[in-house]
Short mmCIF file of C-alpha atoms in Angstrom, two decimals:
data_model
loop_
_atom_site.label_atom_id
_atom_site.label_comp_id
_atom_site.label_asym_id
_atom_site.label_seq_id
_atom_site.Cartn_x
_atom_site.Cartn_y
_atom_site.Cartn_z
CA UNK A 1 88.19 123.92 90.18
CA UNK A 2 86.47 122.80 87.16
CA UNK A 3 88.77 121.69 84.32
CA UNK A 4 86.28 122.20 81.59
CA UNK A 5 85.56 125.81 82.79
CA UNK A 6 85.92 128.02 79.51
CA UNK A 7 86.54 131.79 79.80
CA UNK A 8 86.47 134.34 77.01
CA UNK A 9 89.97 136.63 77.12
CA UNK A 10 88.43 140.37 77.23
CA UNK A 11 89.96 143.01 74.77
CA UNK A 12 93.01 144.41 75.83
CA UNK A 13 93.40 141.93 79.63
CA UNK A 14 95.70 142.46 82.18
CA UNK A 15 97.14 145.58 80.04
CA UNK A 16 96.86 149.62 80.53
CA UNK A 17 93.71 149.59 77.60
CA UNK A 18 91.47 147.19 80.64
CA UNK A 19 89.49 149.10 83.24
CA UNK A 20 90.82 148.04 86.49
CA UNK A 21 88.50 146.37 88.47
CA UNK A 22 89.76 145.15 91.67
CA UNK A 23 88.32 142.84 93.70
CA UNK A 24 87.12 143.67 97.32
CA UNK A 25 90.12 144.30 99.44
CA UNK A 26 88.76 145.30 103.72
CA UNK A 27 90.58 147.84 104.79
CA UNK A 28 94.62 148.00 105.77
CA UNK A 29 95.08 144.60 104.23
CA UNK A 30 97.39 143.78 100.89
CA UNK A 31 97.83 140.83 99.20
CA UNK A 32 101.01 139.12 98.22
CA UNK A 33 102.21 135.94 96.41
CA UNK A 34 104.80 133.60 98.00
CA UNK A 35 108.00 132.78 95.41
CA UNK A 36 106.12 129.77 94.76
CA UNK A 37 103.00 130.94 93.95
CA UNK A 38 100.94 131.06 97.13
CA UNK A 39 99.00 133.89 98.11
CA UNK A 40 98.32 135.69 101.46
CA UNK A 41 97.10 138.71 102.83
CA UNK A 42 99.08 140.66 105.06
CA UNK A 43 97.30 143.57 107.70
CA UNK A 44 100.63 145.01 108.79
CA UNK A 45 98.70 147.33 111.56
CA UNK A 46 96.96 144.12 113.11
CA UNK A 47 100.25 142.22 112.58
CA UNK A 48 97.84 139.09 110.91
CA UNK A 49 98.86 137.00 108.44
CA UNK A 50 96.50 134.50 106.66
CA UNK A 51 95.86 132.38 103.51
CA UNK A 52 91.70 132.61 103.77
CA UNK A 53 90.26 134.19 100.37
CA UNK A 54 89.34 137.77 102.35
CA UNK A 55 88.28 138.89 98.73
CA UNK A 56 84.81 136.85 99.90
CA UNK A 57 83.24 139.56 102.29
CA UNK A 58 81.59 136.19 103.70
CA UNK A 59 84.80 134.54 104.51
CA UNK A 60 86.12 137.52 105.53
CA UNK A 61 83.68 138.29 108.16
CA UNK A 62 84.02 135.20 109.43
CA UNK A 63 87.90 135.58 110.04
CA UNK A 64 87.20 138.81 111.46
CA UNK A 65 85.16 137.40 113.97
CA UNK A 66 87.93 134.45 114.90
CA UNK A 67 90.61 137.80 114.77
CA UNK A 68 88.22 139.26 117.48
CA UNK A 69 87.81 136.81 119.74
CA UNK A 70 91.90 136.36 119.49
CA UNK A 71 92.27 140.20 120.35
CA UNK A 72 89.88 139.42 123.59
CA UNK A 73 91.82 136.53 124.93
CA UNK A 74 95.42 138.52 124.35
CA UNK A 75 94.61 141.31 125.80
CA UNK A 76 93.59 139.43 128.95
CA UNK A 77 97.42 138.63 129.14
CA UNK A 78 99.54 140.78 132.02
CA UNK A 79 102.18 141.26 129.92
CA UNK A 80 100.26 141.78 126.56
CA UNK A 81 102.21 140.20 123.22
CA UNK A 82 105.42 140.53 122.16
CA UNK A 83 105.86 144.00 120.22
CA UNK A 84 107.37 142.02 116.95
CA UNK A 85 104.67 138.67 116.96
CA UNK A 86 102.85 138.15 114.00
CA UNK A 87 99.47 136.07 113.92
CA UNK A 88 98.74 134.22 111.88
CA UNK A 89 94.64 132.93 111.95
CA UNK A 90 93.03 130.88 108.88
CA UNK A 91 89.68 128.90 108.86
CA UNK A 92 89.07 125.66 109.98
CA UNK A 93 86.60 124.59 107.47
CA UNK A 94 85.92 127.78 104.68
CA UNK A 95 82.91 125.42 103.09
CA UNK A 96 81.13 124.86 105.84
CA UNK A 97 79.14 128.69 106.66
CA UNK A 98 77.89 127.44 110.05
CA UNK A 99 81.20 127.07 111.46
CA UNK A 100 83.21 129.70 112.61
CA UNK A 101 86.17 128.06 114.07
CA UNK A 102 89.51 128.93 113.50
CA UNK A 103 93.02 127.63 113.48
CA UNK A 104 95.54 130.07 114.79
CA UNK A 105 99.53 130.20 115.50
CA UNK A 106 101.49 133.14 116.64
CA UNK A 107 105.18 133.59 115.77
CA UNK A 108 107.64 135.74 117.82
CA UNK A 109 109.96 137.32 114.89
CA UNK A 110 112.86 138.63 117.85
CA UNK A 111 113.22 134.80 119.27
CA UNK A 112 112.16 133.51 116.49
CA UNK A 113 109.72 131.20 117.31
CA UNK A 114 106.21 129.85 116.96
CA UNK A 115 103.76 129.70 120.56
CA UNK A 116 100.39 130.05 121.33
CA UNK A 117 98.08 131.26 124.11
CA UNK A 118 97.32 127.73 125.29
CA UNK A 119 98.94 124.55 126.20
CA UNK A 120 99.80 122.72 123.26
CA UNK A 121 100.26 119.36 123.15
CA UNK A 122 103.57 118.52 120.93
CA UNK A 123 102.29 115.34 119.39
CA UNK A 124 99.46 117.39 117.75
CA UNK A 125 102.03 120.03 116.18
CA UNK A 126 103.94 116.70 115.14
CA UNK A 127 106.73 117.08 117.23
CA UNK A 128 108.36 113.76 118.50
CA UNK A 129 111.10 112.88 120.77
CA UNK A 130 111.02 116.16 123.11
CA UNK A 131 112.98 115.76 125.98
CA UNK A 132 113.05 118.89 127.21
CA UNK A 133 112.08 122.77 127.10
CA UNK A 134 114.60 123.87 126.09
CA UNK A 135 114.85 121.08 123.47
CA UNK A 136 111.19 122.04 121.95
CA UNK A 137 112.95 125.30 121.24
CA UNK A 138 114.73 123.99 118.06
CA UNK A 139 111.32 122.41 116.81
CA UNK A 140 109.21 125.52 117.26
CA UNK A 141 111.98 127.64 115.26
CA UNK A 142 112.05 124.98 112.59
CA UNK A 143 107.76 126.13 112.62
CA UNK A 144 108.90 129.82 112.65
CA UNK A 145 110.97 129.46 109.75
CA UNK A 146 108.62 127.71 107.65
CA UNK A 147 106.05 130.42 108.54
CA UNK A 148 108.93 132.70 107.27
CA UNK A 149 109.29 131.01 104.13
CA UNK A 150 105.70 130.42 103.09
CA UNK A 151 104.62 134.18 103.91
CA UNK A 152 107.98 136.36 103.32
CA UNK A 153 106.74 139.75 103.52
CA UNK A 154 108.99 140.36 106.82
CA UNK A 155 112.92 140.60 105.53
CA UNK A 156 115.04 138.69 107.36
CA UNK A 157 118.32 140.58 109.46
CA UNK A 158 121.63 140.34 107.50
CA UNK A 159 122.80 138.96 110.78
CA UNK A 160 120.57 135.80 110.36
CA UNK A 161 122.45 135.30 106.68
CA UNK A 162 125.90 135.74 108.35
CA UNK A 163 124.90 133.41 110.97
CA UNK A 164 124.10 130.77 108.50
CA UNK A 165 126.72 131.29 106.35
CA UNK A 166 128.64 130.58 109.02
CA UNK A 167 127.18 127.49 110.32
CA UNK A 168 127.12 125.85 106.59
CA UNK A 169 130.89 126.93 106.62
CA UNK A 170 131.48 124.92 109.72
CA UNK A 171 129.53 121.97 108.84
CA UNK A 172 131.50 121.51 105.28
CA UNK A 173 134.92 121.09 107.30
CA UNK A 174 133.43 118.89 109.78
CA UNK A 175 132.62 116.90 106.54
CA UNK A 176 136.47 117.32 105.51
CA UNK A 177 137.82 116.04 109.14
CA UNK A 178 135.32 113.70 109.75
CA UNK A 179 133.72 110.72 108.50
CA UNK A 180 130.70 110.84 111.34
CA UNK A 181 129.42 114.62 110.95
CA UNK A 182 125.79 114.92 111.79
CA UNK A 183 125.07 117.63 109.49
CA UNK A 184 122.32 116.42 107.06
CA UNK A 185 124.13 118.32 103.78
CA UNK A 186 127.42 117.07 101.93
CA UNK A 187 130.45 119.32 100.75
CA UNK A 188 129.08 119.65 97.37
CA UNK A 189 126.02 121.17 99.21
CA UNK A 190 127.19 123.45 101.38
CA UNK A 191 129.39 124.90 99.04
CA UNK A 192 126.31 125.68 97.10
CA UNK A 193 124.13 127.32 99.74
CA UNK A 194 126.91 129.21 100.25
CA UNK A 195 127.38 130.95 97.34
CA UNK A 196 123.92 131.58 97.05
CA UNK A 197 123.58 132.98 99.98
CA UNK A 198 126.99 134.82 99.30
CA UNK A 199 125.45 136.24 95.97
CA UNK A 200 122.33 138.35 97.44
CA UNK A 201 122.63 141.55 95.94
CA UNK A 202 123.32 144.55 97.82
CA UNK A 203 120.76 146.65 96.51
CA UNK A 204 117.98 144.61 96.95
CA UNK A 205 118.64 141.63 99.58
CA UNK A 206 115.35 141.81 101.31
CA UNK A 207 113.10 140.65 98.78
CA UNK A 208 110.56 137.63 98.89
CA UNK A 209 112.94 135.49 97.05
CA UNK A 210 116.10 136.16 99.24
CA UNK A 211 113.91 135.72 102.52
CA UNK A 212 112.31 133.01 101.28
CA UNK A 213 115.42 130.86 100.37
CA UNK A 214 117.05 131.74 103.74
CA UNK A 215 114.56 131.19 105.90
CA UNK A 216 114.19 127.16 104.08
CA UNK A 217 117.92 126.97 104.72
CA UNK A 218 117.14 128.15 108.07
CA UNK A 219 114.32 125.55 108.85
CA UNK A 220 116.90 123.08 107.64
CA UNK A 221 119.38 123.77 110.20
CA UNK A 222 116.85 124.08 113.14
CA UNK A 223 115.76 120.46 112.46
CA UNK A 224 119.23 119.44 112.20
CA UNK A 225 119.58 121.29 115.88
CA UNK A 226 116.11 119.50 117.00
CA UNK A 227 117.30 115.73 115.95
CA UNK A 228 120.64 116.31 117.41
CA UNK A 229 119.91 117.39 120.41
CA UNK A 230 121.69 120.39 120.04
CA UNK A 231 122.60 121.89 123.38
CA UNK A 232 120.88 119.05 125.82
CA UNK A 233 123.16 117.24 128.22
CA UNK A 234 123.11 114.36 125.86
CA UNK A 235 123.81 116.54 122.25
CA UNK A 236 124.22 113.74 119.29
CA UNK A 237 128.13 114.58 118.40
CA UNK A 238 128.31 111.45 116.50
CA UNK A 239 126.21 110.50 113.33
CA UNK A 240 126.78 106.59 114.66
CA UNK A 241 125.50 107.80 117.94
CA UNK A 242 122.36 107.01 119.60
CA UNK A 243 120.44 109.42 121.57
CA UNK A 244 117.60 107.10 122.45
CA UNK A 245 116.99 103.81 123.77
CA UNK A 246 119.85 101.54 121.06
CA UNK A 247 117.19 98.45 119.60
CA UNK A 248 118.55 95.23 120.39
CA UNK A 249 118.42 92.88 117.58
CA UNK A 250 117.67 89.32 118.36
CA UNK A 251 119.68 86.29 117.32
CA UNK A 252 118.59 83.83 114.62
CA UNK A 253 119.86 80.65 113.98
CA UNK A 254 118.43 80.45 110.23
CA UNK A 255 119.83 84.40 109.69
CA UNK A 256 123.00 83.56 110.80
CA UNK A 257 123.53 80.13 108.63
CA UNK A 258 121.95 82.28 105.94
CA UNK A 259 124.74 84.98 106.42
CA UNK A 260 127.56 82.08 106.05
CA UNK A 261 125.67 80.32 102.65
CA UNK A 262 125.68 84.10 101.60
CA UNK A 263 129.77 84.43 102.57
CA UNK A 264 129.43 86.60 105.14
CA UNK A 265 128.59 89.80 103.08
CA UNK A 266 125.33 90.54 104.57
CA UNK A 267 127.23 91.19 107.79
CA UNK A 268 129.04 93.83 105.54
CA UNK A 269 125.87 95.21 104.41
CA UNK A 270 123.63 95.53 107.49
CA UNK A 271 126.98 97.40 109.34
CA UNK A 272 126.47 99.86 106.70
CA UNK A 273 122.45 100.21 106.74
CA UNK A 274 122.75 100.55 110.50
CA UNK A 275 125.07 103.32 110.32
CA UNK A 276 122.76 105.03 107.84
CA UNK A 277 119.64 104.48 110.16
CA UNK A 278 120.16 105.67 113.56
CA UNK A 279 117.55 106.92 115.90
CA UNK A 280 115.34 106.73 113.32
CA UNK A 281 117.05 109.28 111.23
CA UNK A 282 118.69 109.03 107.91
CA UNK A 283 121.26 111.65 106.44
CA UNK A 284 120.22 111.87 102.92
CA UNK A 285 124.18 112.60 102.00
CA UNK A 286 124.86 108.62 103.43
CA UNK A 287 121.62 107.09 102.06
CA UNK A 288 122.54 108.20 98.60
CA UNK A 289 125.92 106.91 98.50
CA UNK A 290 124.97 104.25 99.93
CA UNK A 291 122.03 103.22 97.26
CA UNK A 292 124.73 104.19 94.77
CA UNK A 293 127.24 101.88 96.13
CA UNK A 294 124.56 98.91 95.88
CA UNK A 295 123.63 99.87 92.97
CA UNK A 296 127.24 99.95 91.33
CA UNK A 297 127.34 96.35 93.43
CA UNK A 298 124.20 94.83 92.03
CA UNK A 299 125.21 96.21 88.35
CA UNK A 300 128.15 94.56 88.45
CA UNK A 301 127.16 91.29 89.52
CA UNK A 302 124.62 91.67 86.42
CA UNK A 303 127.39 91.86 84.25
CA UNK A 304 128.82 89.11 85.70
CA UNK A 305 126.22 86.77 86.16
CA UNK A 306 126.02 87.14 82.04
CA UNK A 307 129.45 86.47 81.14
CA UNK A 308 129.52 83.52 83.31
CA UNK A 309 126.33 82.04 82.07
CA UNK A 310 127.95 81.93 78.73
CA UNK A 311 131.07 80.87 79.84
CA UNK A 312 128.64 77.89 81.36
CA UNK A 313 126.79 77.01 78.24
CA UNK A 314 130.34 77.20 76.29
CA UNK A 315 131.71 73.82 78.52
CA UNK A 316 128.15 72.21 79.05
CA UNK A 317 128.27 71.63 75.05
CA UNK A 318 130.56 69.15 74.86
CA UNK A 319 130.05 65.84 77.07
CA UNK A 320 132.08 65.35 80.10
CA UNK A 321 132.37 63.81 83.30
CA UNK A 322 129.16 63.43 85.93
CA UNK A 323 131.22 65.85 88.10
CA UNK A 324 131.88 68.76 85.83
CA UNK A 325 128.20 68.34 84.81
CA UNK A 326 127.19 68.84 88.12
CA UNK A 327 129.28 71.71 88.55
CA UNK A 328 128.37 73.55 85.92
CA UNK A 329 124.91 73.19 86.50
CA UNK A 330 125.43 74.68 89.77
CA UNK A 331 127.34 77.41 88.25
CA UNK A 332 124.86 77.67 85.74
CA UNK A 333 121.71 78.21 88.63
CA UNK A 334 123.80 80.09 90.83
CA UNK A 335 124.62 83.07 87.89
CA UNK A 336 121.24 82.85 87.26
CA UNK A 337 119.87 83.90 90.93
CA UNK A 338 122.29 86.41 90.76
CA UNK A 339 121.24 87.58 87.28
CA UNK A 340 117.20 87.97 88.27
CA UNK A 341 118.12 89.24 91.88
CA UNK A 342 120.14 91.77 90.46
CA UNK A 343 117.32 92.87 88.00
CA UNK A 344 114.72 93.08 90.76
CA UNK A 345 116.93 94.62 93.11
CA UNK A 346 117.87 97.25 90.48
CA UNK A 347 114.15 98.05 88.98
CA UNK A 348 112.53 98.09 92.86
CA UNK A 349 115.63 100.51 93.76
CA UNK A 350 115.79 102.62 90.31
CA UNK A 351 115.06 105.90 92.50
CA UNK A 352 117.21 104.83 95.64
CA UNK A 353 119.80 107.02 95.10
CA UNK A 354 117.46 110.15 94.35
CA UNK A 355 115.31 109.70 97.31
CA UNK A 356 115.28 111.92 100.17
CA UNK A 357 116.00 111.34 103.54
CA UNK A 358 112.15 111.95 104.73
CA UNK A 359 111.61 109.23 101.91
CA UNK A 360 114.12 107.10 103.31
CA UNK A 361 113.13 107.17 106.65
CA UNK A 362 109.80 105.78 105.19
CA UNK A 363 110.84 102.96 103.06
CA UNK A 364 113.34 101.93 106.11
CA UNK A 365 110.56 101.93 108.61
CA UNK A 366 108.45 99.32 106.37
CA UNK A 367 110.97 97.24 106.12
CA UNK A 368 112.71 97.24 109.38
CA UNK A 369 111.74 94.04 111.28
CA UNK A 370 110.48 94.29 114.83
CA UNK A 371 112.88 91.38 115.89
CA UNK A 372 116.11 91.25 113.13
CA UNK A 373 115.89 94.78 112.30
CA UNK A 374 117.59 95.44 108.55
CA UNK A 375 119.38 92.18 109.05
CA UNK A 376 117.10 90.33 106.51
CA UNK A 377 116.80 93.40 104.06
CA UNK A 378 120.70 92.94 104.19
CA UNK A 379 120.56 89.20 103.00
CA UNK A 380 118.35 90.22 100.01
CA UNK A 381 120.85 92.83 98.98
CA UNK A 382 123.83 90.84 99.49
CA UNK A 383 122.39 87.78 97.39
CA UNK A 384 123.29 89.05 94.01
CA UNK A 385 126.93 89.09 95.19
CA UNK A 386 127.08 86.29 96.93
CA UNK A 387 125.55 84.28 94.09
CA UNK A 388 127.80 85.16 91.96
CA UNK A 389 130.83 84.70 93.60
CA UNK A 390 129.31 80.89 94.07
CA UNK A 391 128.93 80.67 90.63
CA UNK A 392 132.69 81.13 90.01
CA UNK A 393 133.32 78.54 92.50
CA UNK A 394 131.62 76.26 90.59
CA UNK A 395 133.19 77.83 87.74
CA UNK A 396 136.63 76.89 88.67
CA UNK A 397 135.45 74.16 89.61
CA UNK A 398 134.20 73.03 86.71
CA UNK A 399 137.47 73.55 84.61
CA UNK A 400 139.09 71.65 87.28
CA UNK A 401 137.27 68.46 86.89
CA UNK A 402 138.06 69.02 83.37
CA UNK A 403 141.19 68.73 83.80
CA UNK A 404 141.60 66.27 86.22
CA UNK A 405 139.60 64.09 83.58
CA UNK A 406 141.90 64.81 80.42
CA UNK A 407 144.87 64.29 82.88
CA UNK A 408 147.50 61.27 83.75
CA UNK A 409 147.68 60.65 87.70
CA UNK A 410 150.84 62.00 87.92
CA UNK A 411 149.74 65.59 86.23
CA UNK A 412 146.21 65.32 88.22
CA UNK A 413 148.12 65.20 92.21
CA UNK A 414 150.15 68.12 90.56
CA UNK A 415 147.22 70.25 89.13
CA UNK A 416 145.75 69.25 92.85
CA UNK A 417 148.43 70.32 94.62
CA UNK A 418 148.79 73.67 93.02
CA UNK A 419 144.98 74.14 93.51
CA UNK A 420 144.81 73.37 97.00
CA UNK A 421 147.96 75.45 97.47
CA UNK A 422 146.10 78.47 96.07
CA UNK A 423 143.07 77.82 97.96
CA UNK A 424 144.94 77.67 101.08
CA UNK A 425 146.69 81.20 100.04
CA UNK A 426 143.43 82.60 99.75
CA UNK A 427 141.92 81.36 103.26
CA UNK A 428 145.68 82.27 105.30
CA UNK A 429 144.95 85.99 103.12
CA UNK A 430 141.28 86.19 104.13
CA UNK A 431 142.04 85.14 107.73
CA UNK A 432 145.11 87.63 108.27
CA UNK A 433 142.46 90.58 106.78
CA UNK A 434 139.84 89.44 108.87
CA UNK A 435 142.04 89.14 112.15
CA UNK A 436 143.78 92.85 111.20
CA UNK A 437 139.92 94.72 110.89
CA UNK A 438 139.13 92.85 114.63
CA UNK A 439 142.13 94.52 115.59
CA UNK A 440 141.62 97.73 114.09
CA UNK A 441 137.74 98.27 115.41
CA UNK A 442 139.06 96.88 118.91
CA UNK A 443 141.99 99.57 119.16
CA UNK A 444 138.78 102.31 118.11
CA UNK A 445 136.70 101.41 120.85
CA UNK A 446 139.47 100.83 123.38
CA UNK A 447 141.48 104.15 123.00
CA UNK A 448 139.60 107.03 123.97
CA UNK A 449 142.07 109.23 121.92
CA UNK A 450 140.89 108.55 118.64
CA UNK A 451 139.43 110.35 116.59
CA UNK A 452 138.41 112.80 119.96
CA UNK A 453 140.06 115.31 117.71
CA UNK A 454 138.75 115.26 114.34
CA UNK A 455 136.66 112.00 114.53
CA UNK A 456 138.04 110.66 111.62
#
């Protein structure tokens, strides 16, 4: 379309005073717009559905001729089509005049589904992971109900709305009970589609709008059934759960000293970016809180990189000893990784907790590595953390070889004794913690009982 294009407004457009010219319309075919805008044209004796501009008697010909050659190759069939399928035909290439191929699906508005009259492979149709027949099922219905959706002229059963209502009511208490659902929408969101749903008026609940917003719901669900397995021998019951083959992740010797200099809270991280990304899949409910959670993390080690820093340049004023210079200095570098890590981190992730989960299945893909998996992506995000939490070593450090400087040797073995005393407090504290959460994740694995019920 040409921006520039200028168009005079005619006296009295688009009101009763215009003569009404309408544009060439073949015969038993109406047009209609989509909620969002899209039109189509609809021959409801033909059952055809397509988005080709039929208002261009050349275009049109040319769809009548792929509509034709359709007709000759169904009614070849034994059985003929199903009395409720809908086909819907478009061309290949409008531009080009020469060709005449076209692109064709046909949807089956009983089973709700989308097949054609020749083998398909999936891979074309971008369908992945099929294990089964019965498991394509769920990704041809999630093609029906976008077809639904795009070209809502067919109202959708009240059945279909109870159905989902129902499902979305299911899925929020399996959120409530359970920390592991695999349904891709929160509380907060099924409450929502809920009482829209719940809110179609009586009078008037088959219009585009209403059909259009169910059938999107609908699509949503059907992929949820697809990537689940839903139904197959080997159904995904567990968001932590994997279906396919589980990716072994290779030991490094630098990774794992890197983990220790970064106190073990990349561990921490990657447990919770694996548990995000399983099977390839991402539940956009998870990935958002967990971008918010790193975000809140990397935030606050900002703040307190800065308060550090000055707390830094404060002692480093006055002259001291070589080894409270020294470990302030450190202190000083270390709270100033954290400080530009944390700014990175927080402009490259600004939209991290607003992506979706399609977007988060592509960012994770590009940087998963094909050996460590997310275990380096982990490091980076623990660093701001970790840095800081070096930095007030070196902190208390610091103010400890301040002391010991300004003090007599009796006061110095008892300021040494009372900090050794609380550093050994901290290490019995962080040893009993770590030996109780071994104990607790053993006991999980161990007895089948838990959480078989709720899967808490």
């Amino acid at each position: 379309m040409d921006a520039k294009l200028h168009i005079t407004i005619p006296a009295g457009l688009h009101s009763n005073l215009s003569p009404r010219m309408p544009h060439y319309m073949p015969p038993e075919w109406t047009t209609h717009v989509s909620p969002e805008g899209g039109r189509f044209f609809v021959n409801s004796i033909m059952q055809v559905v397509t988005d080709t501009n039929i208002h261009d008697l050349q275009l049109y010909q040319r769809l009548q001729y792929g509509i034709t050659e359709f007709q000759a190759l169904s009614s070849q069939l034994d059985k003929g089509l199903p009395n409720h399928s809908e086909l819907f035909i478009q061309l290949a290439n409008p531009a080009d005049e020469k060709c005449g191929q076209c692109n064709y699906y046909i949807v089956d508005h009983d089973t709700q589904t989308e097949y054609w009259l020749h083998p398909v492979d999936p891979y074309e149709m971008g369908i992945f992971r099929v294990t089964s027949e019965s498991h394509i099922k769920y990704a041809l219905q999630v093609h029906y109900w976008a077809h639904v959706e795009y070209f809502p002229h067919r109202p959708i059963p009240s059945t279909k709305r109870g159905e989902l209502i129902n499902i979305l009511r299911h899925a929020q208490l399996d959120h409530l009970t359970s920390m592991t659902s695999t349904f891709p929408y929160g509380i907060k969101e099924c409450e929502k589609f809920q009482a829209a749903l719940l809110h179609v008026k009586e009078d008037d609940p088959d219009n585009f709008y209403t059909t259009s917003m169910t059938a999107r719901l609908w699509a949503a669900v059907s992929q949820y059934k697809f990537d689940n397995c839903h139904g197959e021998e080997y159904a995904r019951l567990d968001r932590l759960q994997y279906i396919g083959e589980q990716p072994v992740v290779q030991k490094n010797v630098g990774l794992t000293i890197l983990f220790g200099l970064l106190l073990g809270f990349p561990k921490k991280v990657n447990e919770d970016l694996e548990s995000v990304y399983v099977d390839d899949i991402v539940c956009e409910t998870h990935w958002k809180k967990f971008m918010c959670d790193m975000t809140e993390s990397w935030k606050d080690s900002r703040l307190m990189a800065i308060a550090l820093f000055i707390m830094n340049a404060v002692f480093l004023v006055e002259p001291k000893g070589l080894a409270s210079t020294i470990t302030g200095l450190a202190s000083i570098c270390c709270c100033t990784g954290s400080l530009m890590c944390a700014l990175v981190l927080l402009h490259q992730y600004s939209n991290g907790p607003k992506q979706t989960a399609a977007e988060a299945v592509e960012h994770l893909s590009q940087i998963e590595h094909e050996k460590y998996r997310l275990q380096p992506t982990a490091a980076v995000f623990s660093v701001p953390k970790a840095f800081v939490t070096w930095s007030t070593f070196f902190l208390v450090t610091e103010v400890f070889s301040i002391v010991l400087e300004f003090c007599t040797s009796a006061a110095t073995l008892i300021v040494a004794a009372v900090f050794l005393t609380i550093l050994g407090l901290l290490a019995v504290r962080s040893a009993v913690q770590y030996g109780m959460n071994r104990l607790h994740q053993y006991r999980r694995k161990s007895d089948p009982s838990l959480g078989s019920v709720l899967r808490c």
